[in-house]
PDB file of C-alpha atoms in Angstrom:
ATOM      1  CA  SER U  16     -45.377 -25.085 -48.724  1.00  0.00           C
ATOM      2  CA  LYS U  17     -48.880 -23.157 -48.982  1.00  0.00           C
ATOM      3  CA  ALA U  18     -50.958 -26.328 -47.795  1.00  0.00           C
ATOM      4  CA  GLU U  19     -48.725 -26.547 -44.866  1.00  0.00           C
ATOM      5  CA  GLN U  20     -49.072 -22.895 -44.209  1.00  0.00           C
ATOM      6  CA  LYS U  21     -52.865 -23.318 -44.391  1.00  0.00           C
ATOM      7  CA  LYS U  22     -53.236 -26.488 -42.055  1.00  0.00           C
ATOM      8  CA  ILE U  23     -51.257 -24.021 -39.177  1.00  0.00           C
ATOM      9  CA  ASP U  24     -53.232 -21.284 -39.484  1.00  0.00           C
ATOM     10  CA  SER U  25     -55.916 -23.818 -39.088  1.00  0.00           C
ATOM     11  CA  ALA U  26     -54.577 -24.708 -36.024  1.00  0.00           C
ATOM     12  CA  ALA U  27     -54.360 -21.691 -34.707  1.00  0.00           C
ATOM     13  CA  TRP U  28     -57.675 -20.919 -35.280  1.00  0.00           C
ATOM     14  CA  TYR U  29     -58.941 -23.307 -33.747  1.00  0.00           C
ATOM     15  CA  MET U  30     -56.875 -23.009 -30.326  1.00  0.00           C
ATOM     16  CA  THR U  31     -58.034 -19.035 -30.628  1.00  0.00           C
ATOM     17  CA  GLY U  32     -61.868 -20.579 -30.662  1.00  0.00           C
ATOM     18  CA  ARG U  33     -61.056 -22.856 -27.959  1.00  0.00           C
ATOM     19  CA  MET U  34     -59.490 -20.355 -25.664  1.00  0.00           C
ATOM     20  CA  ARG U  35     -62.384 -17.831 -27.109  1.00  0.00           C
ATOM     21  CA  GLU U  36     -65.359 -20.577 -26.373  1.00  0.00           C
ATOM     22  CA  ALA U  37     -63.596 -21.294 -22.316  1.00  0.00           C
ATOM     23  CA  ARG U  38     -64.135 -17.222 -22.111  1.00  0.00           C
ATOM     24  CA  ASN U  39     -67.692 -17.905 -22.726  1.00  0.00           C
ATOM     25  CA  ASP U  40     -66.757 -15.574 -26.124  1.00  0.00           C
ATOM     26  CA  PHE U  41     -69.053 -17.950 -28.144  1.00  0.00           C
ATOM     27  CA  VAL U  42     -69.527 -15.219 -30.364  1.00  0.00           C
ATOM     28  CA  GLY U  43     -65.868 -14.607 -31.485  1.00  0.00           C
ATOM     29  CA  ALA U  44     -65.183 -18.730 -30.783  1.00  0.00           C
ATOM     30  CA  TYR U  45     -67.661 -18.598 -33.956  1.00  0.00           C
ATOM     31  CA  GLU U  46     -65.733 -16.649 -36.054  1.00  0.00           C
ATOM     32  CA  ALA U  47     -62.103 -18.144 -35.063  1.00  0.00           C
ATOM     33  CA  TYR U  48     -63.867 -21.693 -36.083  1.00  0.00           C
ATOM     34  CA  LYS U  49     -65.266 -20.625 -38.965  1.00  0.00           C
ATOM     35  CA  LEU U  50     -61.607 -19.133 -40.305  1.00  0.00           C
ATOM     36  CA  ALA U  51     -60.197 -22.658 -39.242  1.00  0.00           C
ATOM     37  CA  MET U  52     -63.031 -24.164 -41.180  1.00  0.00           C
ATOM     38  CA  GLU U  53     -61.841 -21.889 -44.598  1.00  0.00           C
ATOM     39  CA  ASP U  54     -58.131 -22.668 -43.776  1.00  0.00           C
ATOM     40  CA  ASN U  55     -59.399 -26.608 -43.666  1.00  0.00           C
ATOM     41  CA  PRO U  56     -62.383 -27.546 -45.319  1.00  0.00           C
ATOM     42  CA  ASN U  57     -62.404 -31.523 -44.633  1.00  0.00           C
ATOM     43  CA  SER U  58     -61.412 -30.803 -40.664  1.00  0.00           C
ATOM     44  CA  LEU U  59     -64.604 -32.840 -39.363  1.00  0.00           C
ATOM     45  CA  GLU U  60     -63.636 -31.813 -35.425  1.00  0.00           C
ATOM     46  CA  ILE U  61     -63.800 -28.101 -36.760  1.00  0.00           C
ATOM     47  CA  TYR U  62     -67.489 -28.782 -38.711  1.00  0.00           C
ATOM     48  CA  ARG U  63     -68.461 -30.930 -35.634  1.00  0.00           C
ATOM     49  CA  VAL U  64     -68.091 -27.448 -33.353  1.00  0.00           C
ATOM     50  CA  LEU U  65     -69.900 -25.240 -35.780  1.00  0.00           C
ATOM     51  CA  ILE U  66     -72.590 -27.680 -35.763  1.00  0.00           C
ATOM     52  CA  ARG U  67     -72.825 -27.090 -31.986  1.00  0.00           C
ATOM     53  CA  LEU U  68     -71.850 -23.254 -31.758  1.00  0.00           C
ATOM     54  CA  ALA U  69     -74.182 -22.563 -34.488  1.00  0.00           C
ATOM     55  CA  SER U  70     -76.994 -24.147 -33.297  1.00  0.00           C
ATOM     56  CA  GLY U  71     -76.099 -22.840 -29.551  1.00  0.00           C
ATOM     57  CA  LEU U  72     -76.078 -18.932 -31.090  1.00  0.00           C
ATOM     58  CA  ASP U  73     -79.708 -19.515 -33.003  1.00  0.00           C
ATOM     59  CA  LYS U  74     -78.112 -19.532 -36.572  1.00  0.00           C
ATOM     60  CA  THR U  75     -80.576 -23.087 -37.162  1.00  0.00           C
ATOM     61  CA  ASP U  76     -79.201 -22.531 -41.363  1.00  0.00           C
ATOM     62  CA  GLU U  77     -75.958 -22.617 -40.625  1.00  0.00           C
ATOM     63  CA  ALA U  78     -75.764 -25.140 -38.859  1.00  0.00           C
ATOM     64  CA  ILE U  79     -77.786 -27.462 -41.048  1.00  0.00           C
ATOM     65  CA  GLN U  80     -75.248 -26.264 -43.823  1.00  0.00           C
ATOM     66  CA  TYR U  81     -71.839 -27.838 -41.747  1.00  0.00           C
ATOM     67  CA  ALA U  82     -73.577 -30.914 -40.944  1.00  0.00           C
ATOM     68  CA  GLN U  83     -74.398 -31.957 -44.560  1.00  0.00           C
ATOM     69  CA  LYS U  84     -71.341 -30.968 -45.023  1.00  0.00           C
ATOM     70  CA  ALA U  85     -69.853 -33.362 -42.115  1.00  0.00           C
ATOM     71  CA  VAL U  86     -72.070 -36.037 -43.235  1.00  0.00           C
ATOM     72  CA  GLU U  87     -70.077 -35.730 -47.040  1.00  0.00           C
ATOM     73  CA  LEU U  88     -66.924 -36.084 -44.890  1.00  0.00           C
ATOM     74  CA  ASP U  89     -67.957 -38.947 -43.014  1.00  0.00           C
ATOM     75  CA  PRO U  90     -71.483 -40.841 -44.687  1.00  0.00           C
ATOM     76  CA  GLY U  91     -70.941 -43.687 -41.641  1.00  0.00           C
ATOM     77  CA  ASP U  92     -71.584 -40.778 -39.116  1.00  0.00           C
ATOM     78  CA  TYR U  93     -75.213 -42.088 -37.979  1.00  0.00           C
ATOM     79  CA  GLU U  94     -75.635 -40.484 -34.984  1.00  0.00           C
ATOM     80  CA  LEU U  95     -75.048 -36.993 -36.975  1.00  0.00           C
ATOM     81  CA  MET U  96     -77.604 -38.106 -39.477  1.00  0.00           C
ATOM     82  CA  ARG U  97     -80.082 -38.734 -36.820  1.00  0.00           C
ATOM     83  CA  LYS U  98     -79.698 -35.203 -35.283  1.00  0.00           C
ATOM     84  CA  LEU U  99     -79.965 -33.631 -37.862  1.00  0.00           C
ATOM     85  CA  GLY U 100     -83.118 -35.818 -39.289  1.00  0.00           C
ATOM     86  CA  LEU U 101     -84.818 -34.828 -35.825  1.00  0.00           C
ATOM     87  CA  HIS U 102     -83.930 -31.323 -35.866  1.00  0.00           C
ATOM     88  CA  MET U 103     -84.926 -31.022 -39.341  1.00  0.00           C
ATOM     89  CA  ALA U 104     -88.564 -32.576 -38.261  1.00  0.00           C
ATOM     90  CA  GLY U 105     -88.458 -29.568 -35.271  1.00  0.00           C
ATOM     91  CA  GLN U 106     -89.410 -27.350 -38.113  1.00  0.00           C
ATOM     92  CA  GLY U 107     -91.514 -29.319 -39.738  1.00  0.00           C
ATOM     93  CA  ARG U 108     -89.166 -30.126 -42.661  1.00  0.00           C
ATOM     94  CA  PHE U 109     -90.144 -33.779 -42.995  1.00  0.00           C
ATOM     95  CA  GLU U 110     -89.026 -35.017 -45.936  1.00  0.00           C
ATOM     96  CA  GLU U 111     -85.350 -34.258 -45.341  1.00  0.00           C
ATOM     97  CA  ALA U 112     -85.670 -35.213 -42.069  1.00  0.00           C
ATOM     98  CA  VAL U 113     -86.863 -38.450 -43.193  1.00  0.00           C
ATOM     99  CA  ASN U 114     -83.813 -38.162 -45.735  1.00  0.00           C
ATOM    100  CA  PHE U 115     -81.484 -37.919 -43.037  1.00  0.00           C
ATOM    101  CA  LEU U 116     -83.036 -40.935 -41.261  1.00  0.00           C
ATOM    102  CA  GLU U 117     -83.069 -43.148 -44.030  1.00  0.00           C
ATOM    103  CA  LYS U 118     -79.419 -42.594 -44.540  1.00  0.00           C
ATOM    104  CA  ALA U 119     -78.768 -43.097 -40.464  1.00  0.00           C
ATOM    105  CA  SER U 120     -80.431 -46.372 -40.742  1.00  0.00           C
ATOM    106  CA  GLU U 121     -78.628 -47.855 -43.872  1.00  0.00           C
ATOM    107  CA  SER U 122     -75.567 -46.478 -42.884  1.00  0.00           C
ATOM    108  CA  PRO U 123     -72.815 -49.278 -43.270  1.00  0.00           C
ATOM    109  CA  ALA U 124     -71.092 -48.329 -39.755  1.00  0.00           C
ATOM    110  CA  ILE U 125     -74.359 -48.970 -37.563  1.00  0.00           C
ATOM    111  CA  ASP U 126     -75.529 -52.060 -35.676  1.00  0.00           C
ATOM    112  CA  LYS U 127     -78.691 -53.743 -37.302  1.00  0.00           C
ATOM    113  CA  LYS U 128     -79.112 -55.283 -33.960  1.00  0.00           C
ATOM    114  CA  SER U 129     -78.682 -51.824 -32.029  1.00  0.00           C
ATOM    115  CA  GLY U 130     -81.210 -49.762 -29.693  1.00  0.00           C
ATOM    116  CA  VAL U 131     -79.871 -47.000 -31.878  1.00  0.00           C
ATOM    117  CA  TYR U 132     -80.823 -48.587 -34.937  1.00  0.00           C
ATOM    118  CA  VAL U 133     -84.357 -49.721 -33.418  1.00  0.00           C
ATOM    119  CA  ILE U 134     -85.016 -45.446 -32.367  1.00  0.00           C
ATOM    120  CA  ILE U 135     -83.656 -44.247 -36.065  1.00  0.00           C
ATOM    121  CA  LYS U 136     -86.938 -46.897 -37.277  1.00  0.00           C
ATOM    122  CA  HIS U 137     -89.283 -45.609 -34.739  1.00  0.00           C
ATOM    123  CA  ASP U 138     -88.568 -42.012 -35.813  1.00  0.00           C
ATOM    124  CA  GLN U 139     -88.377 -43.128 -39.558  1.00  0.00           C
ATOM    125  CA  ALA U 140     -92.350 -44.728 -38.863  1.00  0.00           C
ATOM    126  CA  ASN U 141     -93.675 -41.724 -37.076  1.00  0.00           C
ATOM    127  CA  LEU U 142     -92.369 -39.549 -40.316  1.00  0.00           C
ATOM    128  CA  TYR U 143     -93.618 -42.141 -42.445  1.00  0.00           C
ATOM    129  CA  GLU U 144     -96.933 -41.321 -41.355  1.00  0.00           C
ATOM    130  CA  ARG U 145     -97.365 -37.478 -40.931  1.00  0.00           C
ATOM    131  CA  LEU U 146     -96.233 -37.921 -44.533  1.00  0.00           C
ATOM    132  CA  GLY U 147     -99.076 -40.844 -45.392  1.00  0.00           C
ATOM    133  CA  LYS U 148     -96.242 -43.102 -46.109  1.00  0.00           C
ATOM    134  CA  GLN U 149     -98.441 -45.814 -44.328  1.00  0.00           C
ATOM    135  CA  GLU U 150     -96.665 -48.713 -46.214  1.00  0.00           C
ATOM    136  CA  GLU U 151     -92.495 -47.475 -45.011  1.00  0.00           C
ATOM    137  CA  ALA U 152     -94.371 -46.744 -42.034  1.00  0.00           C
ATOM    138  CA  ALA U 153     -95.203 -50.361 -40.896  1.00  0.00           C
ATOM    139  CA  GLN U 154     -91.944 -51.537 -42.478  1.00  0.00           C
ATOM    140  CA  CYS U 155     -90.306 -49.116 -39.836  1.00  0.00           C
ATOM    141  CA  TRP U 156     -92.910 -50.449 -37.186  1.00  0.00           C
ATOM    142  CA  GLU U 157     -91.986 -54.031 -37.837  1.00  0.00           C
ATOM    143  CA  VAL U 158     -88.105 -53.075 -36.664  1.00  0.00           C
ATOM    144  CA  VAL U 159     -89.842 -51.869 -33.528  1.00  0.00           C
ATOM    145  CA  PHE U 160     -91.923 -54.351 -33.070  1.00  0.00           C
ATOM    146  CA  LYS U 161     -89.617 -57.298 -32.729  1.00  0.00           C
ATOM    147  CA  ALA U 162     -87.316 -55.137 -30.647  1.00  0.00           C
ATOM    148  CA  LEU U 163     -90.381 -54.665 -28.172  1.00  0.00           C
ATOM    149  CA  THR U 164     -91.066 -58.664 -28.780  1.00  0.00           C
ATOM    150  CA  LYS U 165     -87.898 -59.956 -28.641  1.00  0.00           C
ATOM    151  CA  PRO U 166     -85.628 -57.529 -26.770  1.00  0.00           C
ATOM    152  CA  ASP U 167     -83.009 -59.946 -26.153  1.00  0.00           C
ATOM    153  CA  ASP U 168     -81.942 -60.109 -29.639  1.00  0.00           C
ATOM    154  CA  TYR U 169     -80.714 -56.353 -29.823  1.00  0.00           C
ATOM    155  CA  THR U 170     -78.608 -54.575 -27.691  1.00  0.00           C
ATOM    156  CA  PHE U 171     -80.061 -51.890 -25.997  1.00  0.00           C
ATOM    157  CA  GLU U 172     -78.541 -49.298 -23.940  1.00  0.00           C
ATOM    158  CA  PHE U 173     -80.251 -48.617 -20.683  1.00  0.00           C
ATOM    159  CA  ASN U 174     -81.652 -45.369 -21.603  1.00  0.00           C
ATOM    160  CA  THR U 175     -83.062 -46.709 -24.956  1.00  0.00           C
ATOM    161  CA  ARG U 176     -84.658 -49.443 -23.280  1.00  0.00           C
ATOM    162  CA  ALA U 177     -86.069 -47.493 -20.918  1.00  0.00           C
ATOM    163  CA  GLN U 178     -87.336 -45.050 -23.250  1.00  0.00           C
ATOM    164  CA  LEU U 179     -89.590 -48.116 -25.130  1.00  0.00           C
ATOM    165  CA  GLU U 180     -91.037 -49.644 -22.500  1.00  0.00           C
ATOM    166  CA  ALA U 181     -92.278 -46.109 -21.002  1.00  0.00           C
ATOM    167  CA  LYS U 182     -94.895 -46.398 -23.640  1.00  0.00           C
ATOM    168  CA  GLN U 183     -95.087 -50.074 -24.512  1.00  0.00           C
ATOM    169  CA  GLY U 184     -98.950 -49.491 -24.268  1.00  0.00           C
ATOM    170  CA  LYS U 185     -99.576 -46.717 -26.824  1.00  0.00           C
ATOM    171  CA  LEU U 186     -96.510 -48.285 -29.217  1.00  0.00           C
ATOM    172  CA  PHE U 187     -98.208 -51.464 -29.567  1.00  0.00           C
ATOM    173  CA  GLU U 188    -101.720 -50.027 -30.161  1.00  0.00           C
ATOM    174  CA  ARG U 189     -99.912 -47.527 -32.644  1.00  0.00           C
ATOM    175  CA  ILE U 190     -97.810 -50.264 -34.245  1.00  0.00           C
ATOM    176  CA  GLY U 191    -101.029 -52.853 -34.677  1.00  0.00           C
ATOM    177  CA  GLN U 192    -102.961 -50.140 -36.246  1.00  0.00           C
ATOM    178  CA  SER U 193     -99.880 -49.495 -39.057  1.00  0.00           C
ATOM    179  CA  PHE U 194    -100.015 -53.275 -39.510  1.00  0.00           C
ATOM    180  CA  LEU U 195    -103.559 -53.498 -39.939  1.00  0.00           C
ATOM    181  CA  GLU U 196    -104.022 -50.570 -42.352  1.00  0.00           C
ATOM    182  CA  THR U 197    -101.168 -51.979 -44.619  1.00  0.00           C
ATOM    183  CA  ASP U 198    -102.990 -55.359 -44.259  1.00  0.00           C
ATOM    184  CA  ARG U 199    -100.331 -57.183 -41.656  1.00  0.00           C
ATOM    185  CA  LEU U 200    -103.279 -58.672 -40.053  1.00  0.00           C
ATOM    186  CA  LYS U 201    -101.979 -61.704 -38.492  1.00  0.00           C
ATOM    187  CA  LEU U 202     -98.741 -58.826 -36.758  1.00  0.00           C
ATOM    188  CA  ALA U 203    -101.458 -56.462 -36.209  1.00  0.00           C
ATOM    189  CA  VAL U 204    -103.363 -59.286 -34.556  1.00  0.00           C
ATOM    190  CA  GLU U 205     -99.831 -59.702 -32.175  1.00  0.00           C
ATOM    191  CA  ALA U 206     -99.452 -55.941 -31.440  1.00  0.00           C
ATOM    192  CA  PHE U 207    -102.644 -55.634 -30.008  1.00  0.00           C
TER     193      PHE U 207
END
């Protein structure tokens, strides 16, 4: 059938892309993966490879389009949403960045007691502050503050814990200031 033929063609182009990539022909691999995607536009695996190669080839806009499509296909992929949010932030597109981070933190697949969740809230707080949204920033800082003051309640990976602990002093000061600006006086005192 036509559908089966498209799947076969997609698999053939995907394998061609893998072969070209193994030979360090990244432009050729990218083109092959694009052809694979045309024959199978709902393959998350193909989009992940396209995102990686598009980023490596400085095709930022295309990488973002592929990432958005991948998020549509798998709305529970909070890691991809976080990467996309950080990428947008790096380009100065803060509104879009914070939207992706919000989706990442609201994903049903994320554990609200995980270190990844805390780091996403940390990233959100930074972006909200840049956008002048003090109340939203303070809400995110509350999660980070709880994680810093009660780390045993959270399941941190070693790197995540070390990352937060390395800048703990400055974080408490920033968090305290945020709490002070949003009339969370008791929490501000604790943070300071």
